[in-house]
mmCIF file of C-alpha atoms and ligand atoms in Angstrom:
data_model
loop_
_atom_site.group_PDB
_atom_site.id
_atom_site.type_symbol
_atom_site.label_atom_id
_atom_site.label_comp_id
_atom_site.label_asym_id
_atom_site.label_seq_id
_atom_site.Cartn_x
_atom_site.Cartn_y
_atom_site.Cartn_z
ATOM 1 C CA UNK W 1 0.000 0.000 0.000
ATOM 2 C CA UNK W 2 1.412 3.547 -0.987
ATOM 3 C CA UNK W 3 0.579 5.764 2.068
ATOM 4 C CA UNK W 4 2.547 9.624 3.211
ATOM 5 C CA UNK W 5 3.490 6.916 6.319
ATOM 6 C CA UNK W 6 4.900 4.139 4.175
ATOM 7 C CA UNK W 7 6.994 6.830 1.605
ATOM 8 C CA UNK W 8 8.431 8.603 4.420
ATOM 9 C CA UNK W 9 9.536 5.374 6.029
ATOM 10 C CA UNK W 10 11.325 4.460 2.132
ATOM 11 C CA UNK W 11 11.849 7.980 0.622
ATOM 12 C CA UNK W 12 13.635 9.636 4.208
ATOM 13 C CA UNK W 13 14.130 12.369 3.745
ATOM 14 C CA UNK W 14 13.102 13.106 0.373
ATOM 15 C CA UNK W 15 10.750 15.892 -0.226
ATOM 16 C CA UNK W 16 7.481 14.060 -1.731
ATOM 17 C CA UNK W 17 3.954 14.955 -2.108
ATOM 18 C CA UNK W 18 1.709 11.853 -2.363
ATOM 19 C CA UNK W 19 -1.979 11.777 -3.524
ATOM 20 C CA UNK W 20 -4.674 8.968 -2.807
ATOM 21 C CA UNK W 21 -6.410 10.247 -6.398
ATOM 22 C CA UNK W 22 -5.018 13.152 -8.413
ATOM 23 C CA UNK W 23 -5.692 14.070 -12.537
ATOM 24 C CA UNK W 24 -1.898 13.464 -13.126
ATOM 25 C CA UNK W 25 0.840 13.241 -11.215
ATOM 26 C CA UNK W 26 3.142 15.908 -14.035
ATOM 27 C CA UNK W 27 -0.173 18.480 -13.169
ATOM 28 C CA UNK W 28 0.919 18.298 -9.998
ATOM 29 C CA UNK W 29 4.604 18.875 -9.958
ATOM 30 C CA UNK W 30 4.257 21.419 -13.061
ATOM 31 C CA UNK W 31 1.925 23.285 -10.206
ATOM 32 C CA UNK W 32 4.925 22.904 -7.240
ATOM 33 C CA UNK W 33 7.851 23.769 -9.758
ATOM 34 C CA UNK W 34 7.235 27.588 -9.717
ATOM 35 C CA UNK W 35 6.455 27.506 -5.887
ATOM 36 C CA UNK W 36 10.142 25.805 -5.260
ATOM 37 C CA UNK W 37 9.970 22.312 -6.040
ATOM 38 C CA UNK W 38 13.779 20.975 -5.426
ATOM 39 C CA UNK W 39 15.543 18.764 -7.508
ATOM 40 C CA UNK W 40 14.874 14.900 -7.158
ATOM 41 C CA UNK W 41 11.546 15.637 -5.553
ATOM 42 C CA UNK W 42 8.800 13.486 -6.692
ATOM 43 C CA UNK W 43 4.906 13.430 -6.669
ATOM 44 C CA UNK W 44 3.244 10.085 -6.853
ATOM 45 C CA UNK W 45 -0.219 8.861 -6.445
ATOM 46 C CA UNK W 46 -2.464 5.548 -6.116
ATOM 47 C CA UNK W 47 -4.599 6.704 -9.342
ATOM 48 C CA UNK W 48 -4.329 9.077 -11.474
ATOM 49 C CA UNK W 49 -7.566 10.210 -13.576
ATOM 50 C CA UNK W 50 -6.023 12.201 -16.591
ATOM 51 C CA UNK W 51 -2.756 10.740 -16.818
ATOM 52 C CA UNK W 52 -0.902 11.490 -19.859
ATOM 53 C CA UNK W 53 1.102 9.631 -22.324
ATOM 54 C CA UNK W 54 3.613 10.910 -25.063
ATOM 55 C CA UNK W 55 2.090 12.106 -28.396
ATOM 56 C CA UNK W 56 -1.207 13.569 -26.924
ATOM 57 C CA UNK W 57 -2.530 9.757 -25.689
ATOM 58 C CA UNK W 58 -3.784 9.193 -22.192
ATOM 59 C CA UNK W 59 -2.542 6.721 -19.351
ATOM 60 C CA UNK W 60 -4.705 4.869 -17.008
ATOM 61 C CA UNK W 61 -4.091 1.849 -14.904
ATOM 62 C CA UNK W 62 -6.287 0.870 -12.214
ATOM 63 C CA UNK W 63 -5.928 1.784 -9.099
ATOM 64 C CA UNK W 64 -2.984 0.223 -6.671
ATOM 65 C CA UNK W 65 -1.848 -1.324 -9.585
ATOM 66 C CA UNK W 66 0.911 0.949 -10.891
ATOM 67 C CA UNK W 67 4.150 3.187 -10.034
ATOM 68 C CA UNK W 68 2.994 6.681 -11.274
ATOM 69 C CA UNK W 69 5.495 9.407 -10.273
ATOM 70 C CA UNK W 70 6.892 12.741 -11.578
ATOM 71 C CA UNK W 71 10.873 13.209 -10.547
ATOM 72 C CA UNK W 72 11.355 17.196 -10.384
ATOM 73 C CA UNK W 73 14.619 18.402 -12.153
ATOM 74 C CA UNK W 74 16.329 21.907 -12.040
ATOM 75 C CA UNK W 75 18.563 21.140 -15.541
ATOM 76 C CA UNK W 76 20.461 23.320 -18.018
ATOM 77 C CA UNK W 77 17.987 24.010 -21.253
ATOM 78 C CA UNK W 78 21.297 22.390 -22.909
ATOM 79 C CA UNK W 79 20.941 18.783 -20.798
ATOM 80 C CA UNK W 80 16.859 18.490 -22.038
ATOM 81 C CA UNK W 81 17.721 15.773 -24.820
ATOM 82 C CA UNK W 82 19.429 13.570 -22.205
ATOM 83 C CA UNK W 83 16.107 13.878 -19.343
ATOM 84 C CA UNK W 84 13.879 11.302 -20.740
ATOM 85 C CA UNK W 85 17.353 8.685 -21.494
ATOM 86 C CA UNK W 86 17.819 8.906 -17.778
ATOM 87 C CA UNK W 87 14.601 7.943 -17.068
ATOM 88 C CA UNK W 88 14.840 5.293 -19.599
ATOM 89 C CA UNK W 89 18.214 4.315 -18.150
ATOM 90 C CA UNK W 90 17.137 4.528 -14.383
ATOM 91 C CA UNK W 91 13.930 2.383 -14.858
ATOM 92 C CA UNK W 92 16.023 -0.276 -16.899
ATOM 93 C CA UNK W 93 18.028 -0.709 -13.833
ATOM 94 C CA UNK W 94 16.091 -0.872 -11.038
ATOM 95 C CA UNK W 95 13.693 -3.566 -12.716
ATOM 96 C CA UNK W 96 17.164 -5.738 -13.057
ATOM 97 C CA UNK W 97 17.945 -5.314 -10.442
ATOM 98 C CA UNK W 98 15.461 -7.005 -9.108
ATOM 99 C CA UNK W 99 16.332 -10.113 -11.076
ATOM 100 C CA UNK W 100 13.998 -9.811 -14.069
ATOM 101 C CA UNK W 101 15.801 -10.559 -17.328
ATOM 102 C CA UNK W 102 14.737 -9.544 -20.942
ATOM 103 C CA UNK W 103 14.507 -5.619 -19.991
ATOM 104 C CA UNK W 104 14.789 -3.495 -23.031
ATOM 105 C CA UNK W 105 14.326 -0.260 -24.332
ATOM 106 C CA UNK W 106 12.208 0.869 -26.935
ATOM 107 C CA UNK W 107 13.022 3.762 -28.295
ATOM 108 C CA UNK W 108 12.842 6.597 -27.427
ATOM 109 C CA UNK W 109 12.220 5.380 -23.925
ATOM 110 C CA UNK W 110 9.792 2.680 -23.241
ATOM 111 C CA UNK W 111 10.697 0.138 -21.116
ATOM 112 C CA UNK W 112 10.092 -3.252 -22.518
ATOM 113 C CA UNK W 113 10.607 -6.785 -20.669
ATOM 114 C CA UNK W 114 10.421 -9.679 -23.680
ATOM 115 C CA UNK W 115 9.531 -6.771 -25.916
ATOM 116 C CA UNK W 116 6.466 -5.663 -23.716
ATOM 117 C CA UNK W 117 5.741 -2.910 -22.694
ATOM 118 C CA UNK W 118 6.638 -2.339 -18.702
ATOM 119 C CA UNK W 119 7.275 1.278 -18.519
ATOM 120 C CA UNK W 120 6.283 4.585 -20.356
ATOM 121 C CA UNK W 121 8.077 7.821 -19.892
ATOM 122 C CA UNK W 122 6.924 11.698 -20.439
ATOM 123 C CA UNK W 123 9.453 14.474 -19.739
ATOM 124 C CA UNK W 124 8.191 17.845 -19.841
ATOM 125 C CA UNK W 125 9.762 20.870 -19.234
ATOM 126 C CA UNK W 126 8.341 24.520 -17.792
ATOM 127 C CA UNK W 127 9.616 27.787 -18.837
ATOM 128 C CA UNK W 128 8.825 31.060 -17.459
ATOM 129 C CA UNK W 129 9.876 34.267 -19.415
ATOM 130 C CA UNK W 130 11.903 31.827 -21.815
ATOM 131 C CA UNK W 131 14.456 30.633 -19.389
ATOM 132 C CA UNK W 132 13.755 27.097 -17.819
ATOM 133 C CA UNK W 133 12.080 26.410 -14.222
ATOM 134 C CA UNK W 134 12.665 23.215 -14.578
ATOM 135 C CA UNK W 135 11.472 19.601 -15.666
ATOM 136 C CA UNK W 136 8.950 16.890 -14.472
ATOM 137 C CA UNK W 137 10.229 13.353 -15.767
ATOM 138 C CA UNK W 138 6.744 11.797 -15.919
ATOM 139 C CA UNK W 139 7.141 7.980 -15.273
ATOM 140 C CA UNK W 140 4.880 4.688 -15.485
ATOM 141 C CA UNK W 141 5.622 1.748 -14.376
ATOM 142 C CA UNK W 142 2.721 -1.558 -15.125
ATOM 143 C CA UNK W 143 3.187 -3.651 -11.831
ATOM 144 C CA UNK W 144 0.177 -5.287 -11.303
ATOM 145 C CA UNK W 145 -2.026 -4.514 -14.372
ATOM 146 C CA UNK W 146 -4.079 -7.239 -15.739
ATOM 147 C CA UNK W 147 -3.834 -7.385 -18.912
ATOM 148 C CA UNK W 148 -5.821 -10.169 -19.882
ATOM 149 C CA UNK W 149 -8.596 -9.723 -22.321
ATOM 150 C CA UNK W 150 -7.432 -6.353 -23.410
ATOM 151 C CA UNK W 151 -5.945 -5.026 -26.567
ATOM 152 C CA UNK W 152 -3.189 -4.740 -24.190
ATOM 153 C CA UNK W 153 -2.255 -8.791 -23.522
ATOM 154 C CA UNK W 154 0.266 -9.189 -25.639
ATOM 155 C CA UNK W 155 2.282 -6.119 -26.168
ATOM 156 C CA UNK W 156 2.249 -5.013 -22.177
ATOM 157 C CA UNK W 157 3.308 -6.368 -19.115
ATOM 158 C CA UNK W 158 3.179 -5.983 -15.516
ATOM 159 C CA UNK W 159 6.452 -6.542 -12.866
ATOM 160 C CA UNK W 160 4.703 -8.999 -10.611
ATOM 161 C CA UNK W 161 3.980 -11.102 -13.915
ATOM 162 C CA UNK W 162 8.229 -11.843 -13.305
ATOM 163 C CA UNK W 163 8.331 -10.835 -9.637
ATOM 164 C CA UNK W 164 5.723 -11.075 -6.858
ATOM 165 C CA UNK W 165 4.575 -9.415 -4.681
ATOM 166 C CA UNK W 166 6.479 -5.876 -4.914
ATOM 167 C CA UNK W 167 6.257 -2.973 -2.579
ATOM 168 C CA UNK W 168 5.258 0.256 -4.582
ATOM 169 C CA UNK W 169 6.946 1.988 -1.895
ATOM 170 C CA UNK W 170 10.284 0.368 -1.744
ATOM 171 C CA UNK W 171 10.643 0.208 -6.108
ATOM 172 C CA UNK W 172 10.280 3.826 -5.754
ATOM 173 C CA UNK W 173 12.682 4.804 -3.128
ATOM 174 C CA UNK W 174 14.840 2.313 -5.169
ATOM 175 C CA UNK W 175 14.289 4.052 -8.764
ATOM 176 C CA UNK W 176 14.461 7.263 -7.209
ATOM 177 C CA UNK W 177 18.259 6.617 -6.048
ATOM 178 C CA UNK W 178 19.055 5.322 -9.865
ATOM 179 C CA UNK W 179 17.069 8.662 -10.993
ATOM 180 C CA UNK W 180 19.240 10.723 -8.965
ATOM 181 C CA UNK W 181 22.743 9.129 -10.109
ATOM 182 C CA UNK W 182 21.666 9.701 -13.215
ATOM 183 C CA UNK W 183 19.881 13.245 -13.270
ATOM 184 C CA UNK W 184 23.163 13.946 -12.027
ATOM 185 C CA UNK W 185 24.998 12.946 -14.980
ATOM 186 C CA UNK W 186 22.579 14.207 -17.892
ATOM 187 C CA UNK W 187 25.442 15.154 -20.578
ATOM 188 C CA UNK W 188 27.850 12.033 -19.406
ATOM 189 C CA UNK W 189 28.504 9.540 -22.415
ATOM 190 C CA UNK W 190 27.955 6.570 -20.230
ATOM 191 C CA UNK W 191 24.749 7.976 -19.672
ATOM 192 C CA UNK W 192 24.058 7.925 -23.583
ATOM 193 C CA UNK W 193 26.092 4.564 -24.067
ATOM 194 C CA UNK W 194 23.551 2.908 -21.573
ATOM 195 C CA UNK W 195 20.606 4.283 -23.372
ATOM 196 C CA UNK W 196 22.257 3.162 -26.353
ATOM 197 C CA UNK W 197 22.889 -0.471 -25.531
ATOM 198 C CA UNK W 198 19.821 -0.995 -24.074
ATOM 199 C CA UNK W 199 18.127 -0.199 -27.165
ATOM 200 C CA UNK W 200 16.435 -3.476 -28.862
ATOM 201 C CA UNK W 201 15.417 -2.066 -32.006
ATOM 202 C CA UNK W 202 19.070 -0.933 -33.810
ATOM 203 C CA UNK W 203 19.839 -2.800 -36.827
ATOM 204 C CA UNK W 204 16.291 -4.143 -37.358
ATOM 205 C CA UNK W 205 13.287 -3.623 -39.618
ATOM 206 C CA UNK W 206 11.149 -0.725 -38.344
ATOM 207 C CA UNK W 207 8.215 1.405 -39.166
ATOM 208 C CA UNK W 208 7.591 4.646 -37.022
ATOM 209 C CA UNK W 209 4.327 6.681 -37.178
ATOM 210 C CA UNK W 210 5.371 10.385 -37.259
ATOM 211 C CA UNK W 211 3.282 13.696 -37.472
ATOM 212 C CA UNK W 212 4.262 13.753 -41.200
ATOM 213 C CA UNK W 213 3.680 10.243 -42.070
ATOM 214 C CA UNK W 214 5.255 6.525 -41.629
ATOM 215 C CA UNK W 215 8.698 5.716 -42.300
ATOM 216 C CA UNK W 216 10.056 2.440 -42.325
ATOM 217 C CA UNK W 217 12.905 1.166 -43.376
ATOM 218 C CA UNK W 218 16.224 0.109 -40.896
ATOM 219 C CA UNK W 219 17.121 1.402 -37.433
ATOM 220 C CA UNK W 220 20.787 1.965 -37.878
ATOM 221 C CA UNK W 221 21.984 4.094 -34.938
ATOM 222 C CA UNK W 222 20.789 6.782 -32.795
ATOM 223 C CA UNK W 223 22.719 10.270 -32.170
ATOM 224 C CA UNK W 224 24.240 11.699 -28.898
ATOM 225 C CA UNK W 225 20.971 13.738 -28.537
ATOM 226 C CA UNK W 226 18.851 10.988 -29.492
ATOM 227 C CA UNK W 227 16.899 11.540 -32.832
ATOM 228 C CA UNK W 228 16.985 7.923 -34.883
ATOM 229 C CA UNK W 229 18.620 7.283 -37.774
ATOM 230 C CA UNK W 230 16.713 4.947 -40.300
ATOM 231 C CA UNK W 231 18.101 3.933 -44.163
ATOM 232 C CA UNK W 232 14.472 4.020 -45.963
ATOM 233 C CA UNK W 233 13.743 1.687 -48.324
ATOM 234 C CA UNK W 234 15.588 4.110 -51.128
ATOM 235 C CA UNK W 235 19.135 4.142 -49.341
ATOM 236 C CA UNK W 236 17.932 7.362 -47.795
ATOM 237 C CA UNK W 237 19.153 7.937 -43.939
ATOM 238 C CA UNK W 238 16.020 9.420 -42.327
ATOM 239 C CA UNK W 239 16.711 11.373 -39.197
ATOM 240 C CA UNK W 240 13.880 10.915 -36.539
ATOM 241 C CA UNK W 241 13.049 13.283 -33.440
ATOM 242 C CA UNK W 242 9.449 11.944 -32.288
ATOM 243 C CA UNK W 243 7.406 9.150 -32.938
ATOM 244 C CA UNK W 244 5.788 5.566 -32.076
ATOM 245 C CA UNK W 245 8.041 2.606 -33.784
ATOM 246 C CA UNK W 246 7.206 -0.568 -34.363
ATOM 247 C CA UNK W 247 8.854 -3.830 -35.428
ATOM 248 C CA UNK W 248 8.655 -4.468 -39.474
HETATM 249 C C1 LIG X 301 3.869 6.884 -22.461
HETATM 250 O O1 LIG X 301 4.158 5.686 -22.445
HETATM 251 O O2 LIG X 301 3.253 7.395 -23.409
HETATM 252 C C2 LIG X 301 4.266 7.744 -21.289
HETATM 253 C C3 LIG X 301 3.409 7.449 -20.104
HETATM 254 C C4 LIG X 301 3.778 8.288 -18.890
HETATM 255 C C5 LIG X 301 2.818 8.060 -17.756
HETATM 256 C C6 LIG X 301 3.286 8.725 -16.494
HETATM 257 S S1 LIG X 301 2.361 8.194 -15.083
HETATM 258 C C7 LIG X 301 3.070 9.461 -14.122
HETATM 259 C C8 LIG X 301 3.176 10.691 -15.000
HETATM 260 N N1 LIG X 301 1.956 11.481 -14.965
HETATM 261 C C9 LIG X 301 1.344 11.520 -16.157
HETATM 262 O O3 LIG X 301 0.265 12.120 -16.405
HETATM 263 N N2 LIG X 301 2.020 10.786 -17.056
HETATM 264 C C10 LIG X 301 3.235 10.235 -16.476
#
C-alpha cells in the first residue's frame, strides 16, 4: 500500500507529495515547480484520472496497480535531450535489479521486458519568461495490471507477472536513487552509451508513425541527442526526433 506513512519510512528524507487520487501526477509537480519544487523531488499517487502519455494519448491503470510518479529536475535548457534517457536508463536498472531478465528499451524510452511494454516515460519541461524552471520526468511503471482480455495482452506487461509481490513503496525509493545518479549525470557519455545499448530495435526492420507520415525502413543508430537514424527503403538515412516505432 502507498501511504505519506509508508513513503516517508522508504523515501527519508526526500521531499514528496503523495496523492490517494489526483488528474496526473506531471499536473501536480508542473503546479509545485514555480512555488520551489527541489531537484529529485517526486509526486506520486495511487490513481491518477487524466494521466498522460507521449504524443497527446492518455494513461490509465487501475488503481494500486501501478508506479505513477513525476521526478522534479532543475537542468540546463542544454541537458533536455538527455532527461527522458535517464529515465529510460534509471527504470532499466532498477527492474534488473530485481532479477527480471529480458529488460529493453524501446526507443525513445519505453521500457520493454520480452519486448512488452513495462514502462512509459513523459518528460516535460516549464519555462517562465523563456528561461527554464525546470522539468517533471513523468514515469509509469505496469506492476500489477491485468492485462488479460485487453488489446493490451500481448504487447504489455506488468512486474509482478516476473516478480511477486512488490512494494510500490520500496521500487520507488529504489528508482528514485538510480534517478538521482543519473539526473546527475545528464550530458555524461555513459549515460548515452547505456541508453544506447539498451536499445532493442538498432539494426532491425522498423516502421515509425510520425506527425508527417510513416517511415520504415532500418534502425541503424541513434545520435548523442537521441533523434533515430533509419536507411528508408531508397538508401535514404532518415533522421527521426518523435514518434511511435514498431517492429517491421
Ligand atoms: C507513455 O508511455 O506514453 C508515457 C506514459 C507516462 C505516464 C506517467 S504516469 C506518471 C506521469 N503522470 C502523467 O500524467 N504521465 C506520467
Amino acid at each position: 500500500m502507498l501511504s505519506v506513512e509508508r513513503l516517508e519510512q522508504t523515501l527519508g528524507v526526500r521531499p514528496f507529495q503523495y496523492l490517494e487520487t489526483t488528474a496526473s501526477t506531471n499536473d501536480v509537480a508542473m503546479r509545485w515547480l514555480p512555488e520551489g519544487a527541489p531537484a529529485g523531488g517526486i509526486v506520486t499517487a495511487n490513481e491518477q484520472v487524466q494521466g498522460r502519455g507521449r504524443l497527446g494519448r492518455t494513461w490509465y491503470a487501475p488503481p494500486g496497480t501501478a508506479l505513477m510518479l513525476s521526478y522534479v529536475l532543475r537542468p540546463a535548457a542544454d541537458d533536455l535531450p538527455y532527461i527522458g534517457m535517464a529515465g529510460a536508463v534509471a527504470v532499466q536498472e532498477t527492474i534488473q535489479a530485481l532479477g527480471i531478465e529480458g529488460v529493453g528499451l524501446k526507443w525513445p524510452n519505453d521500457v520493454q521486458i520480452d519486448g512488452r511494454k513495462v514502462c512509459g516515460i513523459l518528460p516535460e519541461a516549464a519555462w517562465q519568461n523563456g528561461a527554464l524552471l525546470g522539468v517533471v520526468l513523468g514515469i509509469g511503471v505496469n506492476v500489477r495490471i491485468d492485462f488479460a482480455g485487453t488489446p493490451f495482452e500481448h504487447t504489455a506487461i506488468s512486474l509482478e507477472q516476473r516478480v511477486s509481490p512488490l512494494d510500490r513503496a520500496e521500487l520507488l525509493a529504489r528508482l528514485a536513487e538510480r534517478l538521482d545518479v543519473w539526473t546527475a549525470r545528464l550530458s555524461a557519455d555513459e549515460l548515452f552509451e547505456r541508453w544506447q545499448a539498451g536499445l532493442v530495435m538498432l539494426g532491425r526492420s522498423v516502421s515509425i508513425a510520425t506527425v508527417t507520415g510513416t517511415i520504415t525502413g532500418t534502425a541503424e543508430a541513434v545520435e548523442r541527442q537521441g533523434a533515430l537514424v533509419v536507411r528508408d527503403a531508397h538508401g535514404v538515412l532518415q533522421r527521426v526526433i518523435a514518434g511511435d516505432i514498431a517492429l517491421g
